[in-house]
Amino acid sequence: MNPPSYILGLSYGYHDSAASLLRDGEIIAAAQEERFTRVKQDARFPQNAIRYCLREAGVNLNAISTVYYYENPDKKFDRIIQTYLNFGLHGLKSFVQEVPDWLLNKRHVKRALQSKFQQLFPSSAASLPHLEYIDHHESHAAAAFFPSPFQQAAVLCVDGVGEWATTSAWIGSENRLTPLWEIRFPHSLGLLYSAITYFCGFKVDSGEYKLMGLAPYGRPLYAKQIREHLIDVKEDGSFWLNMDYFDYAVGNSMITEKFSHIFSGPQREPEGLITRREFDLAASIQVVLEDTLLRLARTLRKQSGIRNLCMAGGVALNCVANGKLLASGIFDQIWVQPASGDAGGALGAALAGWHMREQAPRLPQSGDRMRATLLGSSYDDAEVAASLRGLGAVFTRLEDTKLCPHVAQLLAQGNVVGWFQGRMEFGPRALGSRSILGDARNRDMQSVMNLKIKNRESFRPFAPVVLEEHVGEWFDIDRDSPYMLFVVGVQQQKRRQTSAEDQALEGIELLKCIRSEVPAVTHIDYSARVQTVGANANPRLRELLQAFHAQTGCPVLVNTSFNVRGEPIVESPANAYLCFMRTQMDYLVVGNYLIRKSDQPALVEQGDWREEFALD
Ligand SMILES: [Fe+2]
């Protein structure tokens, strides 16, 4: 029998560094560097994530045959030079700033990787793995298709930019991806959405989610201006941006002066008051994005003749648009890669390497290959106990049979519970392994969780996690949604008439209005970002939901990520305990250990911990 083949996929250098490891094509481990370094969207060489992946597989670097990097720096450099040539003198200033760095450093990723590996694993220096580049959109397409449950699918990748492509379409069949067409930089749906995000005073690459959450408060009053001035969308979904309004191609900003002329005034200051204009802009760009994606999807459905769609790229995290795409029925089934951003490129690069370069077959499977995204680090019972003891925590250990009924009771009593179990999730969402949970029926839960725990004022409700077999009773969706990637309506029979008092609310206050039996997870337009938990997904989370359902008749909980604003999701029991102690969570559960806030010794810290994390 041949020894197993191990390959590593990496993304790093821009944002969201990550590593993933395949053994004979099976996804063994994947993790983002930020979780280990505690620096949000850490872009540095993912040394901790690599070490973790090797540890998980029980191998050292010598076992890795090839490392696949998630984009091609030569092609990217070509795009950068071509863009400067096209824009002429206008880009001279940033040309002088950027190009020398490319010539000296950024272009030579293989050389940099080699030296990083040498430093990290000095004993393996004599036999470093082979290094290969995979194109950025090929990495996204591979992450979208190869782990999906489909043997055949149309694949759509939409993001900011990689080398040249900003939108690409593919046919996935068995172990092959065949490119159909692409739309190239500087014309980018992702960068258009980011430009509006920036104009509305939110951070590019992380504030896009906020813009999406803001959309239901507004009316699409600016959609006409966006279409008239910023983007020309053709019937087939292809589009063209008017670069008079955008400066990202060769400048130092997302937008030009002219941008503010069409939206009545300058951009909103970060952390400033959110006005009606921002609500309406969010609603407007959401409508334009959805319409463009629907057109692209129709074109792809027609061209491919295939009924399954796979998606990846940062824009595929727009779960409101995904919900519309699902409801449109253009495709029968849609599978979206849960790590659709560039961290997922690490996984895609490895999968593209395995199936496309090494031509390994794709074995038949039932369900997808993402293991509910539980691809990250975990801590066994003894490690948890040792860690908690070392931190001076006061805790009790509950037996398996007692744990979930007890925690369900605590939740039903209105407590907020930090929930740390098993392997960490890969991708931006916490799906019940590194989560904060609460009772979705509780009318105060939304504001309690936001203000006392997440340290933020939010216009977004939290996401519901629901037992898969009950999802149809509570939400308007007829299938599973294990990755919280589709926004759908709350079922009519669970909705409530709003009171006259509630109807008088305005702006962000609208979120306080009780619209359903699960107000903490119901947005102002009665929508919800649903996560379903089926029989094979996350056994302990499922058991907790079942216990809560048995006690209360409600199979829904609030699920939000275990972190505060600006902090990466917790990785270790120590991270979890610190976050628990810094906030007003009532209980923490790590594995079988229950920790009650009121039993804990006071946390002594120097300085204000809030300054540790830059606001996102
Ligand atoms: Fe990307």
Short mmCIF file of N, CA, C and O in Angstrom, two decimals, residues 239-312:
data_model
loop_
_atom_site.label_atom_id
_atom_site.label_comp_id
_atom_site.label_asym_id
_atom_site.label_seq_id
_atom_site.Cartn_x
_atom_site.Cartn_y
_atom_site.Cartn_z
N PHE A 239 -21.03 43.28 -16.58
CA PHE A 239 -21.12 44.66 -16.10
C PHE A 239 -19.81 45.40 -16.34
O PHE A 239 -18.77 44.81 -16.60
N TRP A 240 -19.93 46.69 -16.23
CA TRP A 240 -18.84 47.62 -16.54
C TRP A 240 -18.91 48.76 -15.53
O TRP A 240 -19.95 49.37 -15.37
N LEU A 241 -17.83 49.02 -14.81
CA LEU A 241 -17.85 50.13 -13.86
C LEU A 241 -17.28 51.39 -14.52
O LEU A 241 -16.34 51.30 -15.32
N ASN A 242 -17.84 52.53 -14.17
CA ASN A 242 -17.33 53.80 -14.68
C ASN A 242 -16.19 54.26 -13.76
O ASN A 242 -16.43 54.72 -12.64
N MET A 243 -14.96 54.12 -14.24
CA MET A 243 -13.80 54.33 -13.37
C MET A 243 -13.54 55.80 -13.05
O MET A 243 -12.62 56.11 -12.28
N ASP A 244 -14.38 56.72 -13.57
CA ASP A 244 -14.27 58.12 -13.14
C ASP A 244 -14.59 58.25 -11.64
O ASP A 244 -14.23 59.21 -10.99
N TYR A 245 -15.35 57.26 -11.12
CA TYR A 245 -15.83 57.35 -9.74
C TYR A 245 -15.01 56.52 -8.75
O TYR A 245 -15.25 56.56 -7.55
N PHE A 246 -14.10 55.70 -9.27
CA PHE A 246 -13.37 54.78 -8.39
C PHE A 246 -11.87 55.03 -8.50
O PHE A 246 -11.35 55.23 -9.59
N ASP A 247 -11.21 54.96 -7.34
CA ASP A 247 -9.79 55.25 -7.32
C ASP A 247 -8.95 54.02 -6.95
O ASP A 247 -7.74 54.11 -6.82
N TYR A 248 -9.60 52.86 -6.75
CA TYR A 248 -8.84 51.71 -6.23
C TYR A 248 -7.87 51.12 -7.23
O TYR A 248 -6.94 50.42 -6.86
N ALA A 249 -8.07 51.40 -8.54
CA ALA A 249 -7.22 50.75 -9.53
C ALA A 249 -5.77 51.21 -9.41
O ALA A 249 -4.85 50.40 -9.38
N VAL A 250 -5.57 52.52 -9.31
CA VAL A 250 -4.19 53.03 -9.23
C VAL A 250 -4.03 54.10 -8.15
O VAL A 250 -2.96 54.71 -8.05
N GLY A 251 -5.05 54.33 -7.37
CA GLY A 251 -4.95 55.38 -6.35
C GLY A 251 -4.82 54.79 -4.96
O GLY A 251 -4.62 53.59 -4.78
N ASN A 252 -4.94 55.66 -3.97
CA ASN A 252 -4.80 55.22 -2.59
C ASN A 252 -6.14 55.18 -1.87
O ASN A 252 -6.20 55.01 -0.67
N SER A 253 -7.22 55.38 -2.60
CA SER A 253 -8.54 55.39 -1.97
C SER A 253 -9.48 54.51 -2.78
O SER A 253 -9.16 54.10 -3.90
N MET A 254 -10.64 54.21 -2.21
CA MET A 254 -11.61 53.39 -2.95
C MET A 254 -12.30 54.22 -4.03
O MET A 254 -12.62 53.72 -5.09
N ILE A 255 -12.56 55.52 -3.69
CA ILE A 255 -13.44 56.33 -4.54
C ILE A 255 -12.82 57.68 -4.87
O ILE A 255 -11.90 58.13 -4.19
N THR A 256 -13.33 58.34 -5.90
CA THR A 256 -12.87 59.69 -6.24
C THR A 256 -13.85 60.73 -5.69
O THR A 256 -14.94 60.39 -5.22
N GLU A 257 -13.42 61.97 -5.76
CA GLU A 257 -14.24 63.11 -5.35
C GLU A 257 -15.66 63.03 -5.92
O GLU A 257 -16.64 63.33 -5.25
N LYS A 258 -15.73 62.61 -7.19
CA LYS A 258 -17.02 62.63 -7.92
C LYS A 258 -18.09 61.78 -7.25
O LYS A 258 -19.28 61.98 -7.45
N PHE A 259 -17.63 60.78 -6.48
CA PHE A 259 -18.55 59.83 -5.85
C PHE A 259 -19.58 60.56 -4.97
O PHE A 259 -20.77 60.27 -5.01
N SER A 260 -19.06 61.52 -4.18
CA SER A 260 -19.96 62.20 -3.24
C SER A 260 -20.97 63.10 -3.97
O SER A 260 -22.03 63.40 -3.43
N HIS A 261 -20.66 63.50 -5.22
CA HIS A 261 -21.59 64.36 -5.95
C HIS A 261 -22.91 63.65 -6.24
O HIS A 261 -23.96 64.26 -6.26
N ILE A 262 -22.84 62.33 -6.48
CA ILE A 262 -24.10 61.65 -6.82
C ILE A 262 -24.89 61.22 -5.59
O ILE A 262 -26.04 60.84 -5.68
N PHE A 263 -24.26 61.26 -4.41
CA PHE A 263 -24.98 60.82 -3.20
C PHE A 263 -25.13 61.95 -2.19
O PHE A 263 -25.04 61.74 -0.98
N SER A 264 -25.34 63.13 -2.70
CA SER A 264 -25.62 64.33 -1.91
C SER A 264 -24.74 64.48 -0.65
O SER A 264 -25.24 64.39 0.47
N GLY A 265 -23.46 64.65 -0.89
CA GLY A 265 -22.58 65.00 0.23
C GLY A 265 -21.45 64.03 0.46
O GLY A 265 -21.41 62.97 -0.15
N PRO A 266 -20.54 64.39 1.36
CA PRO A 266 -19.35 63.56 1.59
C PRO A 266 -19.66 62.26 2.30
O PRO A 266 -20.77 62.08 2.81
N GLN A 267 -18.66 61.40 2.36
CA GLN A 267 -18.86 60.09 2.99
C GLN A 267 -19.09 60.25 4.49
O GLN A 267 -18.67 61.23 5.09
N ARG A 268 -19.75 59.24 5.08
CA ARG A 268 -19.98 59.26 6.53
C ARG A 268 -18.66 58.99 7.24
O ARG A 268 -17.88 58.14 6.83
N GLU A 269 -18.43 59.72 8.33
CA GLU A 269 -17.25 59.47 9.16
C GLU A 269 -17.41 58.13 9.87
O GLU A 269 -18.50 57.83 10.38
N PRO A 270 -16.34 57.31 9.96
CA PRO A 270 -16.45 56.05 10.71
C PRO A 270 -16.95 56.33 12.13
O PRO A 270 -16.53 57.31 12.76
N GLU A 271 -17.82 55.50 12.62
CA GLU A 271 -18.43 55.59 13.96
C GLU A 271 -19.38 56.79 14.11
O GLU A 271 -19.90 57.06 15.19
N GLY A 272 -19.56 57.57 13.03
CA GLY A 272 -20.48 58.71 13.08
C GLY A 272 -21.93 58.25 13.08
O GLY A 272 -22.22 57.05 13.00
N LEU A 273 -22.84 59.21 13.16
CA LEU A 273 -24.26 58.90 13.16
C LEU A 273 -24.66 58.25 11.83
O LEU A 273 -24.24 58.72 10.77
N ILE A 274 -25.44 57.20 11.90
CA ILE A 274 -25.94 56.58 10.67
C ILE A 274 -27.24 57.28 10.30
O ILE A 274 -28.18 57.32 11.10
N THR A 275 -27.28 57.85 9.11
CA THR A 275 -28.45 58.63 8.70
C THR A 275 -29.27 57.86 7.66
O THR A 275 -28.87 56.80 7.19
N ARG A 276 -30.39 58.46 7.32
CA ARG A 276 -31.27 57.86 6.32
C ARG A 276 -30.53 57.59 5.01
O ARG A 276 -30.78 56.62 4.32
N ARG A 277 -29.58 58.47 4.68
CA ARG A 277 -28.83 58.27 3.44
C ARG A 277 -28.11 56.92 3.44
O ARG A 277 -28.13 56.19 2.44
N GLU A 278 -27.46 56.59 4.57
CA GLU A 278 -26.75 55.30 4.63
C GLU A 278 -27.73 54.12 4.54
O GLU A 278 -27.44 53.13 3.87
N PHE A 279 -28.89 54.26 5.21
CA PHE A 279 -29.90 53.19 5.10
C PHE A 279 -30.28 52.99 3.63
O PHE A 279 -30.33 51.88 3.11
N ASP A 280 -30.55 54.11 2.96
CA ASP A 280 -31.03 54.04 1.57
C ASP A 280 -29.92 53.57 0.62
O ASP A 280 -30.19 52.85 -0.34
N LEU A 281 -28.69 54.00 0.91
CA LEU A 281 -27.57 53.53 0.07
C LEU A 281 -27.39 52.01 0.21
O LEU A 281 -27.15 51.31 -0.78
N ALA A 282 -27.49 51.53 1.46
CA ALA A 282 -27.34 50.09 1.70
C ALA A 282 -28.43 49.32 0.95
O ALA A 282 -28.16 48.30 0.30
N ALA A 283 -29.67 49.82 1.03
CA ALA A 283 -30.78 49.16 0.33
C ALA A 283 -30.56 49.21 -1.18
O ALA A 283 -30.85 48.24 -1.90
N SER A 284 -30.01 50.32 -1.66
CA SER A 284 -29.84 50.51 -3.10
C SER A 284 -28.78 49.57 -3.67
O SER A 284 -29.00 48.90 -4.68
N ILE A 285 -27.62 49.51 -3.01
CA ILE A 285 -26.55 48.65 -3.55
C ILE A 285 -26.95 47.18 -3.42
O ILE A 285 -26.61 46.36 -4.27
N GLN A 286 -27.72 46.87 -2.37
CA GLN A 286 -28.17 45.48 -2.21
C GLN A 286 -29.05 45.07 -3.39
O GLN A 286 -28.90 43.99 -3.95
N VAL A 287 -29.96 45.96 -3.79
CA VAL A 287 -30.85 45.67 -4.91
C VAL A 287 -30.04 45.49 -6.20
O VAL A 287 -30.28 44.56 -6.98
N VAL A 288 -29.06 46.37 -6.42
CA VAL A 288 -28.25 46.29 -7.64
C VAL A 288 -27.44 44.99 -7.64
O VAL A 288 -27.35 44.29 -8.65
N LEU A 289 -26.88 44.66 -6.49
CA LEU A 289 -26.10 43.42 -6.38
C LEU A 289 -26.97 42.20 -6.66
O LEU A 289 -26.60 41.33 -7.46
N GLU A 290 -28.13 42.15 -6.01
CA GLU A 290 -29.02 41.00 -6.19
C GLU A 290 -29.44 40.86 -7.64
O GLU A 290 -29.41 39.77 -8.21
N ASP A 291 -29.81 41.98 -8.24
CA ASP A 291 -30.27 41.94 -9.63
C ASP A 291 -29.15 41.44 -10.55
O ASP A 291 -29.39 40.62 -11.44
N THR A 292 -27.93 41.91 -10.32
CA THR A 292 -26.81 41.49 -11.16
C THR A 292 -26.52 40.00 -10.97
O THR A 292 -26.30 39.27 -11.95
N LEU A 293 -26.54 39.54 -9.71
CA LEU A 293 -26.28 38.12 -9.46
C LEU A 293 -27.35 37.24 -10.08
O LEU A 293 -27.05 36.18 -10.63
N LEU A 294 -28.61 37.69 -10.02
CA LEU A 294 -29.69 36.90 -10.63
C LEU A 294 -29.49 36.80 -12.15
O LEU A 294 -29.68 35.75 -12.74
N ARG A 295 -29.08 37.91 -12.75
CA ARG A 295 -28.83 37.87 -14.21
C ARG A 295 -27.68 36.93 -14.54
O ARG A 295 -27.74 36.16 -15.49
N LEU A 296 -26.59 37.03 -13.75
CA LEU A 296 -25.43 36.15 -13.99
C LEU A 296 -25.85 34.68 -13.83
O LEU A 296 -25.45 33.82 -14.62
N ALA A 297 -26.66 34.43 -12.80
CA ALA A 297 -27.09 33.05 -12.54
C ALA A 297 -27.95 32.52 -13.68
O ALA A 297 -27.79 31.38 -14.13
N ARG A 298 -28.87 33.37 -14.19
CA ARG A 298 -29.72 32.95 -15.32
C ARG A 298 -28.87 32.59 -16.54
O ARG A 298 -29.08 31.60 -17.21
N THR A 299 -27.87 33.45 -16.80
CA THR A 299 -26.97 33.21 -17.94
C THR A 299 -26.24 31.88 -17.76
O THR A 299 -26.16 31.07 -18.69
N LEU A 300 -25.73 31.68 -16.56
CA LEU A 300 -24.95 30.47 -16.30
C LEU A 300 -25.82 29.22 -16.38
O LEU A 300 -25.39 28.17 -16.88
N ARG A 301 -27.05 29.33 -15.90
CA ARG A 301 -27.98 28.19 -15.96
C ARG A 301 -28.25 27.81 -17.42
O ARG A 301 -28.24 26.64 -17.79
N LYS A 302 -28.45 28.86 -18.25
CA LYS A 302 -28.74 28.64 -19.67
C LYS A 302 -27.52 28.03 -20.37
O LYS A 302 -27.62 27.07 -21.11
N GLN A 303 -26.35 28.60 -20.11
CA GLN A 303 -25.15 28.13 -20.79
C GLN A 303 -24.77 26.71 -20.38
O GLN A 303 -24.31 25.93 -21.21
N SER A 304 -24.92 26.40 -19.11
CA SER A 304 -24.41 25.12 -18.61
C SER A 304 -25.44 24.00 -18.75
O SER A 304 -25.06 22.83 -18.91
N GLY A 305 -26.71 24.35 -18.70
CA GLY A 305 -27.75 23.32 -18.72
C GLY A 305 -27.75 22.49 -17.43
O GLY A 305 -28.39 21.45 -17.36
N ILE A 306 -27.05 22.95 -16.42
CA ILE A 306 -26.92 22.19 -15.16
C ILE A 306 -27.81 22.82 -14.09
O ILE A 306 -27.93 24.03 -14.03
N ARG A 307 -28.40 21.97 -13.24
CA ARG A 307 -29.37 22.46 -12.26
C ARG A 307 -28.76 22.78 -10.89
O ARG A 307 -29.44 23.27 -10.01
N ASN A 308 -27.48 22.42 -10.70
CA ASN A 308 -26.82 22.70 -9.42
C ASN A 308 -25.87 23.88 -9.58
O ASN A 308 -25.15 23.96 -10.56
N LEU A 309 -25.85 24.72 -8.55
CA LEU A 309 -24.93 25.86 -8.56
C LEU A 309 -24.04 25.81 -7.32
O LEU A 309 -24.52 25.57 -6.21
N CYS A 310 -22.73 26.05 -7.52
CA CYS A 310 -21.80 26.23 -6.40
C CYS A 310 -21.28 27.65 -6.45
O CYS A 310 -21.04 28.19 -7.54
N MET A 311 -21.08 28.24 -5.28
CA MET A 311 -20.58 29.62 -5.25
C MET A 311 -19.46 29.80 -4.24
O MET A 311 -19.44 29.14 -3.20
N ALA A 312 -18.56 30.74 -4.56
CA ALA A 312 -17.53 31.16 -3.61
C ALA A 312 -17.07 32.56 -3.99
O ALA A 312 -17.57 33.15 -4.96
#
